[in-house]
Coordinates of C-alpha atoms in Angstrom, one line a residue:
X21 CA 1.0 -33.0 17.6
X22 CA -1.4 -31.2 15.4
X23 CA -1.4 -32.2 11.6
X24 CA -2.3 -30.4 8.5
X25 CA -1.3 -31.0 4.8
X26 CA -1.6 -29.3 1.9
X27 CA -0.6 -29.3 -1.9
X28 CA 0.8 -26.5 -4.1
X29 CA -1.9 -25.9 -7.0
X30 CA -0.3 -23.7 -9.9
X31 CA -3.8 -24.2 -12.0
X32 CA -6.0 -23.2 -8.8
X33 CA -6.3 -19.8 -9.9
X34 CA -8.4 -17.2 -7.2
X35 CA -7.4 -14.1 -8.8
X36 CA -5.4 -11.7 -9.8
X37 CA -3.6 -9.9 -7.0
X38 CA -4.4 -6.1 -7.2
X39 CA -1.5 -4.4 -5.4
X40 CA -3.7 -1.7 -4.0
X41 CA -4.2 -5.0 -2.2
X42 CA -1.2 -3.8 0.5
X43 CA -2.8 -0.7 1.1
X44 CA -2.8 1.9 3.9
X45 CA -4.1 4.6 5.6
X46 CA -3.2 8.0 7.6
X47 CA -5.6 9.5 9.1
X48 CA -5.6 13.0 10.9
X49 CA -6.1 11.4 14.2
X50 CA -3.4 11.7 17.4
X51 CA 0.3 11.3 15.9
X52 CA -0.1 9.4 13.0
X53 CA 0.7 12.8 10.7
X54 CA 2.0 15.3 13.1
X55 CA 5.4 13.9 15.3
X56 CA 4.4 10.6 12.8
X57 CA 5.5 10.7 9.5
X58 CA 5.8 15.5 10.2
X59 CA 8.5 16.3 12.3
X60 CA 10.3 19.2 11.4
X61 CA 12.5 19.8 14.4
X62 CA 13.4 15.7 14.3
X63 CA 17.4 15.0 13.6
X64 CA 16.4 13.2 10.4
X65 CA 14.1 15.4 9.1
X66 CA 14.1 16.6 5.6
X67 CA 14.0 19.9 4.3
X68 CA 9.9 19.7 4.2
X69 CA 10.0 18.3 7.9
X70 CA 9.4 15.2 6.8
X71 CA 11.1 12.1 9.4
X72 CA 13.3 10.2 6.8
X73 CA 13.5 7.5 8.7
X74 CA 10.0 6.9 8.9
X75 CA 9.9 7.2 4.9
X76 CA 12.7 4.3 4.9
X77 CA 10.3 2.0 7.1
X78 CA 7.1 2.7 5.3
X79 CA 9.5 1.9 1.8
X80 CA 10.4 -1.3 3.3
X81 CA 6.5 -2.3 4.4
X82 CA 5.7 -1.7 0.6
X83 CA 2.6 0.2 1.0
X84 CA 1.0 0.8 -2.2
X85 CA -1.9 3.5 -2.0
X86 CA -2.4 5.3 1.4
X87 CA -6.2 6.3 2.0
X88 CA -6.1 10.1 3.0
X89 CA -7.5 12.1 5.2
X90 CA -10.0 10.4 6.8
X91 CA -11.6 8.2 8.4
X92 CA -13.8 9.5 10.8
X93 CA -12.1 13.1 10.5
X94 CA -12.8 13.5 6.8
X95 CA -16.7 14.0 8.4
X96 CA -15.5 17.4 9.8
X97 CA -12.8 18.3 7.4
X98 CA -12.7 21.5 4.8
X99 CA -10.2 20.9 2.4
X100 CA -9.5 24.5 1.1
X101 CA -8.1 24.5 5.2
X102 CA -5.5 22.3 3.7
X103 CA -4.2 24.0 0.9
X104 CA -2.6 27.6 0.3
X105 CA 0.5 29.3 2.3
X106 CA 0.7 27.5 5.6
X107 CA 0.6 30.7 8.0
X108 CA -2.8 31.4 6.3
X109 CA -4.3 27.8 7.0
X110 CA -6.8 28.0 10.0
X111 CA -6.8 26.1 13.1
X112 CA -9.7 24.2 13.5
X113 CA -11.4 21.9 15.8
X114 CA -11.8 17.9 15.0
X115 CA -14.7 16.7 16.2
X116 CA -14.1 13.2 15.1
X117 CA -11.2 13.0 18.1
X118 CA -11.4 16.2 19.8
X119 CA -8.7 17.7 19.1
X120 CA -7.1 21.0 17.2
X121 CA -6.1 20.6 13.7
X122 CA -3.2 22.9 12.5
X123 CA -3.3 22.2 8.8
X124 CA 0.4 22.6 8.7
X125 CA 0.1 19.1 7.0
X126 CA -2.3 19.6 4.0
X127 CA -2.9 18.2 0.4
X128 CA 0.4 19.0 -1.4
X129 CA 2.4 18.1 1.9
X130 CA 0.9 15.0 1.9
X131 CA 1.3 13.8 -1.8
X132 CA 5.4 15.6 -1.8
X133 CA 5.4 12.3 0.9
X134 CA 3.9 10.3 -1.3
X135 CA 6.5 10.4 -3.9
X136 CA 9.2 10.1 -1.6
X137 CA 7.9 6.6 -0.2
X138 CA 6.0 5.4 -3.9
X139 CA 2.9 5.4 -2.9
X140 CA -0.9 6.3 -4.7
X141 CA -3.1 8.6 -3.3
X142 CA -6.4 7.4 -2.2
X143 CA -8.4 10.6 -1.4
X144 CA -11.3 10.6 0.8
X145 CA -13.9 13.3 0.2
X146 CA -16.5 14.8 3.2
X147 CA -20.1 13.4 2.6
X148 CA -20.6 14.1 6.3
X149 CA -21.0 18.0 6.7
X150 CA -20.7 18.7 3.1
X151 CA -21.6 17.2 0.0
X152 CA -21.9 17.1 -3.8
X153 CA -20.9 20.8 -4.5
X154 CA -17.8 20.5 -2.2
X155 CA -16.3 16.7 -3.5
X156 CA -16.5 18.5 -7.4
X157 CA -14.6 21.6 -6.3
X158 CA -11.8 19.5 -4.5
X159 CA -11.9 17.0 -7.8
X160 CA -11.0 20.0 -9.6
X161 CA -8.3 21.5 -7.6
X162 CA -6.8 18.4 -7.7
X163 CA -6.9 16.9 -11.1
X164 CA -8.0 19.8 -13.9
X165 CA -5.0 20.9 -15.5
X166 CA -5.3 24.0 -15.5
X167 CA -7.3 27.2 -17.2
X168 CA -9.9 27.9 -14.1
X169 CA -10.2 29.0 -10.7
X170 CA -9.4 26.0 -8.5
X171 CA -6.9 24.3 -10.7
X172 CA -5.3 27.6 -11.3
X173 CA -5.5 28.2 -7.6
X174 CA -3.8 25.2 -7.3
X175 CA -0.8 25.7 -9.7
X176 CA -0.5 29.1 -7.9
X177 CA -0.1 27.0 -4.8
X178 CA 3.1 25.4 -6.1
X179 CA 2.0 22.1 -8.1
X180 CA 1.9 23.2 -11.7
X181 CA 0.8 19.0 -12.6
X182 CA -2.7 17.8 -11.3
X183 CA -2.4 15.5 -8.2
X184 CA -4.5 12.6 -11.1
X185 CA -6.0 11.3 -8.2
X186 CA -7.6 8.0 -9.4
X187 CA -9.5 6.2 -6.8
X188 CA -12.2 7.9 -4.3
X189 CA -14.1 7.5 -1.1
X190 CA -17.5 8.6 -0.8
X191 CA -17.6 9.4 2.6
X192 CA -16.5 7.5 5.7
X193 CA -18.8 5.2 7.9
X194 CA -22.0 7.0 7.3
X195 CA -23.8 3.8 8.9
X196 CA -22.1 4.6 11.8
X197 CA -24.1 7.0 14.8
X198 CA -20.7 8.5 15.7
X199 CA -19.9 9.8 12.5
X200 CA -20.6 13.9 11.5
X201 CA -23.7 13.7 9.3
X202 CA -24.4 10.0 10.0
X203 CA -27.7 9.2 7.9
X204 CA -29.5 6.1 7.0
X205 CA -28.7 4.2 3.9
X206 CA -31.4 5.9 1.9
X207 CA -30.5 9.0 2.7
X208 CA -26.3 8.3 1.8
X209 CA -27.5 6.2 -1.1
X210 CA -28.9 9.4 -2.7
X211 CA -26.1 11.7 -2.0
X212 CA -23.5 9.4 -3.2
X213 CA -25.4 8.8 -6.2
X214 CA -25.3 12.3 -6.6
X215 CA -21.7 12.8 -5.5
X216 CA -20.0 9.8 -7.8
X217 CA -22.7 11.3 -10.9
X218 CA -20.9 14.1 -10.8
X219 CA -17.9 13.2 -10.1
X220 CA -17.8 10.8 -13.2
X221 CA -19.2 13.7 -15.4
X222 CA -16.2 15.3 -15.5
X223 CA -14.0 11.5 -15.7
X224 CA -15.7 8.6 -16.3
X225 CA -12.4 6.7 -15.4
X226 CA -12.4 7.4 -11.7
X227 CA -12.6 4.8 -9.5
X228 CA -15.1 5.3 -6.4
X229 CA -15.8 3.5 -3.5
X230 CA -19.1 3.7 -1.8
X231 CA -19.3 3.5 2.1
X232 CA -20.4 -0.2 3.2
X233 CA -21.0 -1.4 6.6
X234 CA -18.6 -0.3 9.2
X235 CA -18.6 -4.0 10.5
X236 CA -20.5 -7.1 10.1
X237 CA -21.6 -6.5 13.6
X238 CA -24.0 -2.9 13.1
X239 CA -27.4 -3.6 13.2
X240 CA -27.9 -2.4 9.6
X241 CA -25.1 -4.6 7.9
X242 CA -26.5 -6.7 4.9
X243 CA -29.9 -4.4 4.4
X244 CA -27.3 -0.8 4.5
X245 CA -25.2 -2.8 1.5
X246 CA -28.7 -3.4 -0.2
X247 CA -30.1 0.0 0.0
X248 CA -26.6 1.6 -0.7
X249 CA -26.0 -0.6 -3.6
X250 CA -29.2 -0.6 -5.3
X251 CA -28.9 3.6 -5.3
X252 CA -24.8 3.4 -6.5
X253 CA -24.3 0.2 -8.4
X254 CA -23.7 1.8 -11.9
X255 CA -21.9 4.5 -11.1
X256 CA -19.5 3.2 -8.0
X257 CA -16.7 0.9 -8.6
X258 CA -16.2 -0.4 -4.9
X259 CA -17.8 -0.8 -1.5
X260 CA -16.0 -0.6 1.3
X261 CA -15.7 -2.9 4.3
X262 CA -14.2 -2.2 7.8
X263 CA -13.1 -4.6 10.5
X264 CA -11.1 -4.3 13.5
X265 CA -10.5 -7.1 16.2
X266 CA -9.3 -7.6 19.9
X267 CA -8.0 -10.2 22.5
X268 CA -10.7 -9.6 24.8
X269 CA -9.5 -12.4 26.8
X270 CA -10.5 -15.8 24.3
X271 CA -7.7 -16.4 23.1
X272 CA -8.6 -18.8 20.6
X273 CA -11.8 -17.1 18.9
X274 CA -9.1 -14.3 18.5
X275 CA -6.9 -16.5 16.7
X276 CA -9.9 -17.7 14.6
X277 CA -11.2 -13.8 13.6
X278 CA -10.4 -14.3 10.3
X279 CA -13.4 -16.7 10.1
X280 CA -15.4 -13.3 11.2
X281 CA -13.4 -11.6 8.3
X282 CA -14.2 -14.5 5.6
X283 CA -17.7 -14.4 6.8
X284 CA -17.8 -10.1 5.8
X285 CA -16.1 -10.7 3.0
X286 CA -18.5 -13.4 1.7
X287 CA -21.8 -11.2 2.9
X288 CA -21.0 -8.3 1.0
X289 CA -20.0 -9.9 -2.3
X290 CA -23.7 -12.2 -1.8
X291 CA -25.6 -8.5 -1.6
X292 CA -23.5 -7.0 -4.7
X293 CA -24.1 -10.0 -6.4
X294 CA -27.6 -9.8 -5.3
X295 CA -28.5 -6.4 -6.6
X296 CA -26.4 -7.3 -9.9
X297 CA -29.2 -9.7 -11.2
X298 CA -31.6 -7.4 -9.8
X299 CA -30.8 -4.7 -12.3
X300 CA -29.7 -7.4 -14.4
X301 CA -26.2 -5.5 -14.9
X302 CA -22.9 -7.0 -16.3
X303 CA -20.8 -5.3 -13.8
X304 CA -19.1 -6.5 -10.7
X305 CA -18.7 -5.1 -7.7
X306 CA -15.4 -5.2 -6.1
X307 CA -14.6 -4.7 -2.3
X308 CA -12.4 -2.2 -1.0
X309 CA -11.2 -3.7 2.7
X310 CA -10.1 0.3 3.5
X311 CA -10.0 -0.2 7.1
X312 CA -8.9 -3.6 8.9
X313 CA -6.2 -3.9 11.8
X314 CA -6.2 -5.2 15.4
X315 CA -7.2 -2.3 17.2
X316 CA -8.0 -2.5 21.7
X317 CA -10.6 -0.3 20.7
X318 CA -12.3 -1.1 24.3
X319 CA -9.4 0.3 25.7
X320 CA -9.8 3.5 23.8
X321 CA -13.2 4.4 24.7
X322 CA -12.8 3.4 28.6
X323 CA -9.2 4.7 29.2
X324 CA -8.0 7.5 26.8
X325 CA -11.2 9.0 25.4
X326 CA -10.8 12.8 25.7
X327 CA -13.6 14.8 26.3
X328 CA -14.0 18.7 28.1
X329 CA -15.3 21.6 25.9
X330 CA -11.5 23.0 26.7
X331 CA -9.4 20.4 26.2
X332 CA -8.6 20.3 22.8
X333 CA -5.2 19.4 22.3
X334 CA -3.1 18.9 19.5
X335 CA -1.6 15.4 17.9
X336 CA -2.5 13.9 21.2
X337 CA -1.4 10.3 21.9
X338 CA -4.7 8.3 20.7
X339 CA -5.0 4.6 19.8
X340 CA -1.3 3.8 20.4
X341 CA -1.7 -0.1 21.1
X342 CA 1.6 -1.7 21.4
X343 CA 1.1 -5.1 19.4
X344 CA 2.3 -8.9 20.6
X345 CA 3.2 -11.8 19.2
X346 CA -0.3 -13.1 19.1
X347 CA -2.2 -10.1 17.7
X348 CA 0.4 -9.9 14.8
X349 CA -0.3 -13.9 13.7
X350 CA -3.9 -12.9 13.5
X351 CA -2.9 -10.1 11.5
X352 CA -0.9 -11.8 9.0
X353 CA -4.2 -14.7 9.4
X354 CA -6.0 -11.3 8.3
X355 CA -3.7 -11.3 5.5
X356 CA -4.3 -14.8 4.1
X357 CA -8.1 -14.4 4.2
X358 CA -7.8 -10.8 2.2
X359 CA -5.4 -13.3 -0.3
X360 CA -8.5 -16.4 -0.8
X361 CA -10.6 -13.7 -1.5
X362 CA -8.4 -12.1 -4.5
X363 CA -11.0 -11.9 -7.0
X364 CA -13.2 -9.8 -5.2
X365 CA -10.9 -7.7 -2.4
X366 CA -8.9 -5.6 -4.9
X367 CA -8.8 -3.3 -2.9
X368 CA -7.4 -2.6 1.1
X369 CA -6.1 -0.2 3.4
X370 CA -4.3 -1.2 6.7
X371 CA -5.3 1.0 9.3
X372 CA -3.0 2.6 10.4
X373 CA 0.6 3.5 9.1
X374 CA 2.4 5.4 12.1
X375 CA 1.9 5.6 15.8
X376 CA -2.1 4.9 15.4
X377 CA -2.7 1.4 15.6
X378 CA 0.3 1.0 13.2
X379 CA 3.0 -1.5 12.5
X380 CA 5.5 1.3 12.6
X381 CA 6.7 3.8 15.7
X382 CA 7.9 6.9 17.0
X383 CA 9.4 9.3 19.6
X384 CA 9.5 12.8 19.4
X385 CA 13.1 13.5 18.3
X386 CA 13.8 10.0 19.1
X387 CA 14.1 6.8 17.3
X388 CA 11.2 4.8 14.7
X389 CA 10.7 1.2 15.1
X390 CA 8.8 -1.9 13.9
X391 CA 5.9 -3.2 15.8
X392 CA 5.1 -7.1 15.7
X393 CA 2.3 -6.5 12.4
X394 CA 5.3 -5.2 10.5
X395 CA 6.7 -8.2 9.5
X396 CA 3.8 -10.5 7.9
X397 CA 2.7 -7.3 5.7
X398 CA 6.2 -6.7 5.1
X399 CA 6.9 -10.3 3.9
X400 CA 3.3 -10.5 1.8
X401 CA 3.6 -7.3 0.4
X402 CA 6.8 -8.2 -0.6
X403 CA 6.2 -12.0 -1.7
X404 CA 2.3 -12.1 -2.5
X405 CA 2.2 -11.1 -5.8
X406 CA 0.7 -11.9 -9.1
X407 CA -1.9 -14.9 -8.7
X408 CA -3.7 -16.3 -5.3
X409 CA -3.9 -19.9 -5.1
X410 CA -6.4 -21.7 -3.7
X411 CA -4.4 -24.3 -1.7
X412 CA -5.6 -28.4 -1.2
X413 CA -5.6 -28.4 2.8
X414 CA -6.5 -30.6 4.9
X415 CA -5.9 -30.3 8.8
X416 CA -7.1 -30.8 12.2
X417 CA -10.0 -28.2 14.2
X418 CA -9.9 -27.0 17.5
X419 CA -13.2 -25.7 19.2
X420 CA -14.0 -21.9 20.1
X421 CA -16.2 -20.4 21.7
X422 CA -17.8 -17.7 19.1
X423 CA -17.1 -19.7 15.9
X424 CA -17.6 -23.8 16.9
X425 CA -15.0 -25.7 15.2
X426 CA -12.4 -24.2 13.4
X427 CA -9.0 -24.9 10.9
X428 CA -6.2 -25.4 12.9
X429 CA -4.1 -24.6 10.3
X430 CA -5.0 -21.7 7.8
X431 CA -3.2 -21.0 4.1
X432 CA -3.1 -19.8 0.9
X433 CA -0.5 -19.5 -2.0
X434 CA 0.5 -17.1 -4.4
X435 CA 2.4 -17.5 -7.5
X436 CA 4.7 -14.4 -9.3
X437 CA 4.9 -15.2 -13.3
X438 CA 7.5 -12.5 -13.5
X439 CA 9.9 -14.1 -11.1
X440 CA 8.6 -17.6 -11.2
X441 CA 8.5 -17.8 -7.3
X442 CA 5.3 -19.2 -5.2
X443 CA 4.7 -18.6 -2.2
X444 CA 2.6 -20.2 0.6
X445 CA 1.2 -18.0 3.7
X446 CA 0.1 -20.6 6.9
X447 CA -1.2 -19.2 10.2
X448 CA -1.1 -22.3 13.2
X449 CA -3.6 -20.9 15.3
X450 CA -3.0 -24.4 18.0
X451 CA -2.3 -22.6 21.2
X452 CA -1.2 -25.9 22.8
X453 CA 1.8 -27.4 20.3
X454 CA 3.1 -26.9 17.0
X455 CA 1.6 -28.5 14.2
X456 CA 2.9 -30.6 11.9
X457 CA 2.6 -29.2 7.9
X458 CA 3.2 -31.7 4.9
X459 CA 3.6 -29.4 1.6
X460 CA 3.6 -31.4 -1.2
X461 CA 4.8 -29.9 -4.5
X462 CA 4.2 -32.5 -6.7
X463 CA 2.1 -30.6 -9.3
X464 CA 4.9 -28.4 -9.8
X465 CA 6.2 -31.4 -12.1
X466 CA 9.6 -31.8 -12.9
X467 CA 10.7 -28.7 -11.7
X468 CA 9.8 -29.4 -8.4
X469 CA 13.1 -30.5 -6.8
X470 CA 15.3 -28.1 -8.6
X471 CA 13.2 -25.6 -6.9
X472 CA 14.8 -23.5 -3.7
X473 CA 13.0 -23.3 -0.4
X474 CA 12.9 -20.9 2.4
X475 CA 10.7 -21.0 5.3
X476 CA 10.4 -18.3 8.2
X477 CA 8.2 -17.3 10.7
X478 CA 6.7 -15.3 13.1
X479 CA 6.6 -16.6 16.6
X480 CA 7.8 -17.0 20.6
X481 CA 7.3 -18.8 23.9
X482 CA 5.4 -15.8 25.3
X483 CA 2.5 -14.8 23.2
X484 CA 2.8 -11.3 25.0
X485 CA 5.9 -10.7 23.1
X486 CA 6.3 -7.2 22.0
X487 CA 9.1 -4.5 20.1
X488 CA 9.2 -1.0 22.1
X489 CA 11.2 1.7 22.2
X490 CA 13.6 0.1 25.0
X491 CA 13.4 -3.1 23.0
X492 CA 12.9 -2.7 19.0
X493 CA 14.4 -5.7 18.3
X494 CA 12.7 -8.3 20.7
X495 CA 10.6 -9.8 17.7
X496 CA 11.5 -10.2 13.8
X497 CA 10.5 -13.2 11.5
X498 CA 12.9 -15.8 12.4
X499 CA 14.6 -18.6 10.0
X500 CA 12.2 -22.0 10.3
X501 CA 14.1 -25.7 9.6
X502 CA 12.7 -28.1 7.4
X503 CA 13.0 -31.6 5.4
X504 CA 12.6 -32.2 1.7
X505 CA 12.3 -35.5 0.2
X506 CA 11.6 -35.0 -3.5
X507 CA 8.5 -33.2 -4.2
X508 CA 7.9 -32.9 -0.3
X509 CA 8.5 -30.8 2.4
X510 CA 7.8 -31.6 6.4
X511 CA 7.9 -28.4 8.8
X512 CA 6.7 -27.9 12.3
X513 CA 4.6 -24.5 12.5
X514 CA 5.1 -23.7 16.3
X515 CA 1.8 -23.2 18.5
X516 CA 0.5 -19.5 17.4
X517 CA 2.5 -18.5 14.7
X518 CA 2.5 -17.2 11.0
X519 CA 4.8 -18.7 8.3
X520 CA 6.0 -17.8 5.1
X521 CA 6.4 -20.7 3.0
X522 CA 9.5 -19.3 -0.6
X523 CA 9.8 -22.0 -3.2
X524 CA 11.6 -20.8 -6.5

């Protein structure tokens, strides 16, 4: 059996948890909006159209800002389409994933959905076809009070209040060659200088987030952070990151991708870090992870790619990967490496929320249901609060292919003042036995053995495991036995699974 031990440090501080931390994103791409979360003809529909059922799952996730609308179709996208009487709204084509946009879903739709599921707008603006002109006249439709044409427009449109949208995306991917006005990092640098100048000319106080790499694999990532950065760095509060990863058949580099995450994650703060002491500034950057999920992207570009100049359909069924037990453990692995990472990663958006690459389901006038992801960002959204811990562990490697020699055993705490609870997150990424974790709470002092413990996990005998429509139920966090002696507690984590560790 595999071994690993590690001990519960309250004073290992990382960082404060930011709960824009348990972020998400909705993109208009296949039917993540329209038969997703918009179904107006569906038995639980509300008087808006919107699927009540899908509003109690996404409450239960605990999303807490949703990144909106775009993703690669914020490149294309005019936002006066979104706004106004809906039988005025103009169909239009999306470029991004060739299909029709109806706009029957615009900006006050989306943020009425908001409030009903508690979530923060995180609004994406188009850098792509547009630019500086276009972001200032959305800013002030959606957060002027009132008194001039667009914010007026807006009140006239139904929403007397200003949306007070607070945090921003410059842009989406602009690195990337498939993205609408894709430029090089000089040429983004100056327009989102431009853009966020602007933008903070009328409030200082926004947050924005400047378009980093769109993964540590494009030939420009480090020197497109540089460039970007060295343009943005006073005026930006964020740059983003995105990562997606697959089971393209190694098994165990796939259990190990949050090494490739860590390894991002560490990159980009170097480079912000970097051009800080270049312009000898007393600002730090943050990161804003806005995109991350297991995604068979392969799949999507050799199987259900649509093309045809007349084949435009709309909400087609894109990017609906139906997720097993093994891609959800290295999604709640994904998890733990966002957690050691605390102090930098304040901000994240799982992509996505419904029916595109998403922990949650549906069927047209038919049932919503939980995909395998849902439970670790359920449980750590629910549990990882306050403080991350760094965590004293010490365990056994196993060798991989892409990375060499990795952890067998991954972790990290956190600790809640407020209800006085910690919690420890462990991944076993041992593909041949379960591994055997020591805890040892001994710094907890005196407290220790008056303190409850509750350990569950996410796991099964066949690693292909997944919840569908015919079977919803087939996997769910499961209760985990252990032993306590005194300050310490013994626990097998079965081969390939992700536990949640309760004490308090």
């Amino acid at each position: 059996m595999h071994s690993a031990r590690l001990s519960l440090q309250p004073g290992a501080t990382i960082g404060n948890i930011s709960p824009r931390l348990y972020g998400s994103f909705l993109e208009h791409l296949g039917r993540a909006v329209y038969d997703g979360i918009y179904e107006p003809s569906h038995p639980s529909a509300d008087a808006d159209g919107f699927r009540t059922d899908v509003i109690e799952l996404v409450r239960e996730l605990g999303v807490s800002a949703i990144r909106y609308p775009g993703g690669n179709f914020v490149s294309g996208f005019r936002w006066e389409d979104s706004v106004g009487p809906k039988e005025e709204r103009p169909r239009r084509l999306d470029l991004a994933w060739h299909s029709t946009e109806t706009n029957e879903v615009g900006l006050h739709e989306f943020q009425a959905w908001l409030d009903r599921v508690g979530s923060e707008l995180m609004l994406a603006v188009n850098l792509g076809t547009r630019g500086v002109q276009e972001a200032l006249e959305l800013l002030e439709y959606a957060n002027h009070g009132g008194g001039t044409e667009l914010s007026d427009r807006r009140i006239a449109n139904g929403r007397t209040e200003p949306f007070d949208v607070r945090i921003w995306c410059l842009g989406n991917e602009m690195d990337g060659p498939w993205q609408l006005g894709h430029s090089s990092a000089e040429e983004y640098g100056s327009l989102a200088a431009k853009t966020a100048g602007a933008m903070k000319a009328y409030d200082p106080d926004l947050e924005l987030v400047v378009c980093g790499s769109s993964s540590s694999s494009m030939p420009t990532f480090g020197e497109w952070e540089r460039t970007t950065l060295a343009a943005t760095y006073e005026l930006v509060d964020y740059i983003s990151c995105h990562a997606y990863y697959e089971n393209t058949g190694d098994l165990g580099s796939f259990l190990a991708s949050g090494v490739d995450m860590d390894f991002f994650i560490r990159s980009v703060t170097a480079t912000a870090d970097h051009v800080k002491a270049v312009k000898g500034s007393d600002k730090t950057m943050n990161i804003s992870f806005d995109e991350w999920n297991i995604w068979y992207n392969t799949r999507f570009e050799n199987v259900d790619k649509i093309t045809g100049t007349d084949n435009w359909p709309v909400a087609p069924r894109l990017l609906e990967d139906t997720y097993t037990v093994a891609d959800a453990v290295v999604f709640g692995s994904l998890l733990i490496t966002m957690l050691k990472h605390a102090d930098r990663v304040t901000s994240a958006s799982l992509a996505q929320l419904v029916n595109v690459i998403a922990p949650i389901m549906t069927e047209p006038g038919g049932p919503a249901w939980r995909q395998t992801t849902f439970f670790p960002f359920a449980a750590t959204s629910a549990h990882g609060r306050g403080v991350a811990l760094d965590v004293d562990l010490t365990t056994s490697t196993y060798r991989t292919d892409r990375f060499g020699d990795v952890d067998t055993v991954d972790a990290v705490a956190t600790h809640d003042a407020e209800s006085g609870r910690f919690a420890i997150f462990a991944v076993n990424r041992a593909i041949d036995g379960p591994t055997e974790l020591i805890v040892d709470l001994s710094a907890l002092d005196a407290a220790a053995p008056d303190l409850a413990v509750r350990v569950s996990t996410l796991t099964d005998p066949d690693l292909d495991a997944a919840n569908t429509r015919e079977h919803p139920d087939r996997v769910a966090l499961t209760e985990l036995s252990f032993t306590r002696e005194g300050d310490t507690v013994r626990l097998e984590l079965p081969a390939v699974s992700w536990t949640e560790i309760l004490v308090g």
